[in-house]
Amino acid sequence: MLGAFRPTNVNLGGLLWKTPWRLSTTRKANQRARLKKVDAVIEAVRASGVQCAALERALELPKEHEMPARDKYTIFSANSRGYRKGIHKVPKWTRLTLRTNPKGF
């Protein structure tokens, strides 16, 4: 088809935003740094002496160095094969606390 309305490569290529099935080394390092920054904020709030329910829940979460790699980079998913999927497949995964999984996973 010729003319102004001919299909382009982007239109024929499927999804424009493709998500890799595996996290890259750089994205893993950024995830570890993000977890460490959250741990530092929780520790600073605890050291300040503030008492609240949100702080109590945050102190129950595992710290970055206590988490296995499987929990840092994957999350439980009942619909996925093997019941796990990459953490980067979760919408807004950089803003959510995804440190805990159901028992046994």
Tab-separated table of N, CA and C in Angstrom:
chain	number	residue	atom	x	y	z
A	1	MET	N	0.840	-1.176	0.000
A	1	MET	CA	0.000	0.000	0.000
A	1	MET	C	0.886	1.241	0.000
A	2	LEU	N	0.647	2.123	-0.873
A	2	LEU	CA	1.438	3.342	-0.996
A	2	LEU	C	0.629	4.550	-0.564
A	3	GLY	N	1.328	5.617	-0.257
A	3	GLY	CA	0.630	6.847	0.078
A	3	GLY	C	0.849	7.253	1.522
A	4	ALA	N	-0.001	8.143	1.981
A	4	ALA	CA	0.157	8.725	3.311
A	4	ALA	C	-0.195	7.751	4.430
A	5	PHE	N	-1.017	6.742	4.134
A	5	PHE	CA	-1.502	5.854	5.191
A	5	PHE	C	-0.901	4.461	5.124
A	6	ARG	N	0.311	4.357	4.604
A	6	ARG	CA	0.933	3.029	4.537
A	6	ARG	C	1.401	2.613	5.939
A	7	PRO	N	1.363	1.317	6.242
A	7	PRO	CA	1.782	0.868	7.573
A	7	PRO	C	3.285	1.041	7.771
A	8	THR	N	3.657	1.421	8.982
A	8	THR	CA	5.065	1.591	9.305
A	8	THR	C	5.535	0.402	10.133
A	9	ASN	N	6.839	0.336	10.377
A	9	ASN	CA	7.383	-0.771	11.150
A	9	ASN	C	6.823	-0.814	12.567
A	10	VAL	N	6.620	0.335	13.190
A	10	VAL	CA	6.087	0.370	14.544
A	10	VAL	C	4.671	-0.205	14.553
A	11	ASN	N	3.875	0.143	13.572
A	11	ASN	CA	2.502	-0.354	13.518
A	11	ASN	C	2.468	-1.865	13.291
A	12	LEU	N	3.425	-2.393	12.586
A	12	LEU	CA	3.438	-3.821	12.292
A	12	LEU	C	4.153	-4.630	13.362
A	13	GLY	N	4.804	-3.989	14.296
A	13	GLY	CA	5.662	-4.695	15.246
A	13	GLY	C	4.987	-5.227	16.485
A	14	GLY	N	3.725	-4.984	16.680
A	14	GLY	CA	3.062	-5.454	17.896
A	14	GLY	C	3.156	-4.408	18.988
A	15	LEU	N	3.338	-4.859	20.222
A	15	LEU	CA	3.402	-3.931	21.350
A	15	LEU	C	4.612	-3.018	21.244
A	16	LEU	N	4.408	-1.753	21.551
A	16	LEU	CA	5.506	-0.807	21.495
A	16	LEU	C	6.403	-0.952	22.716
A	17	TRP	N	5.792	-1.162	23.900
A	17	TRP	CA	6.558	-1.309	25.130
A	17	TRP	C	6.691	-2.787	25.446
A	18	LYS	N	7.793	-3.359	25.068
A	18	LYS	CA	8.010	-4.779	25.323
A	18	LYS	C	8.769	-4.946	26.637
A	19	THR	N	8.350	-5.889	27.460
A	19	THR	CA	8.972	-6.131	28.750
A	19	THR	C	9.818	-7.388	28.648
A	20	PRO	N	11.102	-7.330	28.945
A	20	PRO	CA	11.918	-8.544	28.893
A	20	PRO	C	11.479	-9.522	29.972
A	21	TRP	N	11.651	-10.804	29.711
A	21	TRP	CA	11.182	-11.799	30.683
A	21	TRP	C	12.145	-11.959	31.841
A	22	ARG	N	13.342	-11.413	31.731
A	22	ARG	CA	14.344	-11.520	32.788
A	22	ARG	C	14.874	-10.128	33.120
A	23	LEU	N	15.104	-9.865	34.395
A	23	LEU	CA	15.677	-8.582	34.802
A	23	LEU	C	17.145	-8.518	34.407
A	24	SER	N	17.581	-7.384	33.927
A	24	SER	CA	18.992	-7.207	33.607
A	24	SER	C	19.797	-6.996	34.884
A	25	THR	N	21.102	-7.100	34.782
A	25	THR	CA	21.984	-6.913	35.934
A	25	THR	C	21.829	-5.508	36.518
A	26	THR	N	21.694	-4.523	35.652
A	26	THR	CA	21.535	-3.141	36.112
A	26	THR	C	20.230	-2.955	36.863
A	27	ARG	N	19.149	-3.535	36.344
A	27	ARG	CA	17.855	-3.391	37.012
A	27	ARG	C	17.834	-4.131	38.346
A	28	LYS	N	18.562	-5.245	38.434
A	28	LYS	CA	18.680	-5.951	39.713
A	28	LYS	C	19.436	-5.092	40.727
A	29	ALA	N	20.508	-4.458	40.295
A	29	ALA	CA	21.278	-3.586	41.184
A	29	ALA	C	20.425	-2.410	41.652
A	30	ASN	N	19.622	-1.850	40.753
A	30	ASN	CA	18.742	-0.749	41.133
A	30	ASN	C	17.687	-1.211	42.135
A	31	GLN	N	17.186	-2.429	41.974
A	31	GLN	CA	16.208	-2.969	42.916
A	31	GLN	C	16.832	-3.145	44.295
A	32	ARG	N	18.063	-3.670	44.359
A	32	ARG	CA	18.746	-3.832	45.646
A	32	ARG	C	18.976	-2.474	46.305
A	33	ALA	N	19.391	-1.494	45.531
A	33	ALA	CA	19.621	-0.152	46.079
A	33	ALA	C	18.323	0.458	46.598
A	34	ARG	N	17.222	0.228	45.872
A	34	ARG	CA	15.925	0.736	46.290
A	34	ARG	C	15.505	0.109	47.617
A	35	LEU	N	15.704	-1.206	47.760
A	35	LEU	CA	15.364	-1.887	49.011
A	35	LEU	C	16.216	-1.356	50.166
A	36	LYS	N	17.498	-1.107	49.916
A	36	LYS	CA	18.378	-0.577	50.963
A	36	LYS	C	17.959	0.824	51.385
A	37	LYS	N	17.524	1.646	50.431
A	37	LYS	CA	17.070	2.988	50.775
A	37	LYS	C	15.815	2.939	51.638
A	38	VAL	N	14.907	2.015	51.326
A	38	VAL	CA	13.697	1.866	52.140
A	38	VAL	C	14.072	1.407	53.536
A	39	ASP	N	15.021	0.475	53.653
A	39	ASP	CA	15.482	0.018	54.965
A	39	ASP	C	16.077	1.177	55.770
A	40	ALA	N	16.814	2.053	55.098
A	40	ALA	CA	17.420	3.194	55.783
A	40	ALA	C	16.350	4.159	56.299
A	41	VAL	N	15.298	4.374	55.529
A	41	VAL	CA	14.217	5.264	55.960
A	41	VAL	C	13.489	4.662	57.156
A	42	ILE	N	13.208	3.354	57.100
A	42	ILE	CA	12.529	2.694	58.221
A	42	ILE	C	13.379	2.792	59.485
A	43	GLU	N	14.687	2.594	59.351
A	43	GLU	CA	15.582	2.683	60.505
A	43	GLU	C	15.637	4.099	61.064
A	44	ALA	N	15.630	5.107	60.179
A	44	ALA	CA	15.662	6.497	60.634
A	44	ALA	C	14.390	6.861	61.392
A	45	VAL	N	13.252	6.385	60.916
A	45	VAL	CA	11.991	6.660	61.606
A	45	VAL	C	11.970	5.948	62.955
A	46	ARG	N	12.478	4.712	62.991
A	46	ARG	CA	12.527	3.968	64.252
A	46	ARG	C	13.426	4.668	65.265
A	47	ALA	N	14.576	5.181	64.788
A	47	ALA	CA	15.521	5.857	65.673
A	47	ALA	C	14.981	7.187	66.185
A	48	SER	N	14.057	7.789	65.460
A	48	SER	CA	13.512	9.076	65.891
A	48	SER	C	12.571	8.945	67.083
A	49	GLY	N	12.099	7.741	67.354
A	49	GLY	CA	11.230	7.527	68.499
A	49	GLY	C	9.747	7.626	68.203
A	50	VAL	N	9.373	7.769	66.951
A	50	VAL	CA	7.965	7.859	66.572
A	50	VAL	C	7.321	6.481	66.739
A	51	GLN	N	6.100	6.452	67.265
A	51	GLN	CA	5.350	5.208	67.428
A	51	GLN	C	4.096	5.276	66.565
A	52	CYS	N	3.932	4.317	65.666
A	52	CYS	CA	2.707	4.234	64.870
A	52	CYS	C	2.559	2.819	64.335
A	53	ALA	N	1.363	2.503	63.906
A	53	ALA	CA	1.077	1.152	63.417
A	53	ALA	C	1.832	0.857	62.120
A	54	ALA	N	1.967	1.853	61.265
A	54	ALA	CA	2.676	1.640	60.004
A	54	ALA	C	4.140	1.291	60.256
A	55	LEU	N	4.740	1.905	61.269
A	55	LEU	CA	6.131	1.591	61.604
A	55	LEU	C	6.250	0.165	62.135
A	56	GLU	N	5.279	-0.262	62.941
A	56	GLU	CA	5.304	-1.630	63.459
A	56	GLU	C	5.226	-2.645	62.320
A	57	ARG	N	4.367	-2.379	61.331
A	57	ARG	CA	4.271	-3.284	60.172
A	57	ARG	C	5.557	-3.270	59.353
A	58	ALA	N	6.170	-2.095	59.216
A	58	ALA	CA	7.397	-1.985	58.433
A	58	ALA	C	8.563	-2.707	59.114
A	59	LEU	N	8.596	-2.693	60.439
A	59	LEU	CA	9.675	-3.376	61.156
A	59	LEU	C	9.562	-4.888	61.057
A	60	GLU	N	8.371	-5.415	60.761
A	60	GLU	CA	8.192	-6.855	60.597
A	60	GLU	C	8.689	-7.361	59.247
A	61	LEU	N	8.848	-6.463	58.273
A	61	LEU	CA	9.317	-6.869	56.945
A	61	LEU	C	10.785	-7.277	57.013
A	62	PRO	N	11.197	-8.223	56.162
A	62	PRO	CA	12.619	-8.585	56.144
A	62	PRO	C	13.462	-7.477	55.525
A	63	LYS	N	14.681	-7.331	55.982
A	63	LYS	CA	15.598	-6.348	55.412
A	63	LYS	C	16.182	-6.893	54.111
A	64	GLU	N	16.803	-6.028	53.341
A	64	GLU	CA	17.329	-6.429	52.026
A	64	GLU	C	18.344	-7.549	52.149
A	65	HIS	N	19.242	-7.482	53.126
A	65	HIS	CA	20.287	-8.498	53.252
A	65	HIS	C	19.742	-9.818	53.795
A	66	GLU	N	18.538	-9.807	54.383
A	66	GLU	CA	17.917	-11.029	54.886
A	66	GLU	C	17.092	-11.749	53.828
A	67	MET	N	16.778	-11.082	52.735
A	67	MET	CA	15.919	-11.663	51.704
A	67	MET	C	16.736	-12.514	50.739
A	68	PRO	N	16.228	-13.692	50.369
A	68	PRO	CA	16.889	-14.448	49.311
A	68	PRO	C	16.671	-13.772	47.958
A	69	ALA	N	17.525	-14.079	46.993
A	69	ALA	CA	17.423	-13.457	45.673
A	69	ALA	C	16.071	-13.745	45.033
A	70	ARG	N	15.527	-14.931	45.293
A	70	ARG	CA	14.235	-15.298	44.722
A	70	ARG	C	13.158	-14.304	45.136
A	71	ASP	N	13.196	-13.819	46.387
A	71	ASP	CA	12.188	-12.880	46.853
A	71	ASP	C	12.470	-11.447	46.424
A	72	LYS	N	13.727	-11.121	46.149
A	72	LYS	CA	14.044	-9.759	45.709
A	72	LYS	C	13.573	-9.509	44.288
A	73	TYR	N	13.659	-10.520	43.433
A	73	TYR	CA	13.425	-10.304	42.004
A	73	TYR	C	12.183	-10.987	41.458
A	74	THR	N	11.511	-11.808	42.250
A	74	THR	CA	10.275	-12.443	41.792
A	74	THR	C	9.203	-12.276	42.854
A	75	ILE	N	7.969	-12.538	42.451
A	75	ILE	CA	6.831	-12.417	43.356
A	75	ILE	C	5.889	-13.583	43.096
A	76	PHE	N	5.135	-13.957	44.116
A	76	PHE	CA	4.164	-15.039	43.980
A	76	PHE	C	3.077	-14.628	43.005
A	77	SER	N	2.707	-15.547	42.117
A	77	SER	CA	1.614	-15.329	41.184
A	77	SER	C	0.892	-16.650	40.995
A	78	ALA	N	-0.365	-16.705	41.374
A	78	ALA	CA	-1.127	-17.951	41.278
A	78	ALA	C	-1.356	-18.366	39.833
A	79	ASN	N	-1.281	-17.417	38.896
A	79	ASN	CA	-1.580	-17.728	37.499
A	79	ASN	C	-0.351	-18.101	36.684
A	80	SER	N	0.837	-17.898	37.205
A	80	SER	CA	2.054	-18.170	36.454
A	80	SER	C	2.510	-19.608	36.654
A	81	ARG	N	3.196	-20.125	35.646
A	81	ARG	CA	3.775	-21.451	35.779
A	81	ARG	C	4.887	-21.388	36.813
A	82	GLY	N	4.897	-22.301	37.757
A	82	GLY	CA	5.864	-22.259	38.838
A	82	GLY	C	5.458	-21.308	39.950
A	83	TYR	N	4.310	-20.661	39.822
A	83	TYR	CA	3.748	-19.746	40.818
A	83	TYR	C	4.627	-18.539	41.111
A	84	ARG	N	5.528	-18.188	40.219
A	84	ARG	CA	6.351	-16.996	40.404
A	84	ARG	C	6.441	-16.253	39.080
A	85	LYS	N	6.553	-14.934	39.177
A	85	LYS	CA	6.815	-14.127	37.986
A	85	LYS	C	7.774	-13.021	38.364
A	86	GLY	N	8.444	-12.469	37.366
A	86	GLY	CA	9.407	-11.405	37.608
A	86	GLY	C	8.737	-10.200	38.246
A	87	ILE	N	9.443	-9.587	39.177
A	87	ILE	CA	8.873	-8.456	39.910
A	87	ILE	C	8.589	-7.287	38.971
A	88	HIS	N	9.331	-7.197	37.871
A	88	HIS	CA	9.144	-6.086	36.942
A	88	HIS	C	7.876	-6.233	36.107
A	89	LYS	N	7.185	-7.352	36.199
A	89	LYS	CA	5.923	-7.535	35.485
A	89	LYS	C	4.741	-6.962	36.270
A	90	VAL	N	4.962	-6.589	37.532
A	90	VAL	CA	3.906	-6.029	38.386
A	90	VAL	C	3.775	-4.541	38.079
A	91	PRO	N	2.550	-4.041	37.862
A	91	PRO	CA	2.408	-2.605	37.635
A	91	PRO	C	2.857	-1.798	38.860
A	92	LYS	N	3.580	-0.733	38.616
A	92	LYS	CA	4.092	0.164	39.668
A	92	LYS	C	4.970	-0.576	40.676
A	93	TRP	N	5.774	-1.530	40.218
A	93	TRP	CA	6.571	-2.370	41.118
A	93	TRP	C	7.639	-1.596	41.854
A	94	THR	N	8.039	-0.438	41.368
A	94	THR	CA	9.053	0.333	42.086
A	94	THR	C	8.465	1.070	43.276
A	95	ARG	N	7.144	1.187	43.346
A	95	ARG	CA	6.509	1.949	44.412
A	95	ARG	C	5.802	1.072	45.435
A	96	LEU	N	5.773	-0.245	45.204
A	96	LEU	CA	5.063	-1.147	46.100
A	96	LEU	C	6.031	-1.898	46.998
A	97	THR	N	5.567	-2.276	48.180
A	97	THR	CA	6.359	-3.112	49.069
A	97	THR	C	5.995	-4.549	48.773
A	98	LEU	N	6.866	-5.260	48.085
A	98	LEU	CA	6.603	-6.631	47.660
A	98	LEU	C	7.567	-7.590	48.341
A	99	ARG	N	7.798	-7.404	49.627
A	99	ARG	CA	8.821	-8.191	50.324
A	99	ARG	C	8.301	-9.491	50.884
A	100	THR	N	6.998	-9.639	51.029
A	100	THR	CA	6.465	-10.852	51.649
A	100	THR	C	5.699	-11.684	50.630
A	101	ASN	N	5.707	-12.990	50.832
A	101	ASN	CA	5.007	-13.932	49.987
A	101	ASN	C	4.166	-14.839	50.873
A	102	PRO	N	3.214	-15.568	50.302
A	102	PRO	CA	2.464	-16.524	51.112
A	102	PRO	C	3.390	-17.598	51.681
A	103	LYS	N	2.986	-18.240	52.743
A	103	LYS	CA	3.790	-19.289	53.362
A	103	LYS	C	4.068	-20.391	52.351
A	104	GLY	N	5.307	-20.835	52.308
A	104	GLY	CA	5.685	-21.904	51.385
A	104	GLY	C	6.192	-21.420	50.049
A	105	PHE	N	6.112	-20.130	49.769
A	105	PHE	CA	6.578	-19.595	48.506
A	105	PHE	C	7.613	-18.537	48.763
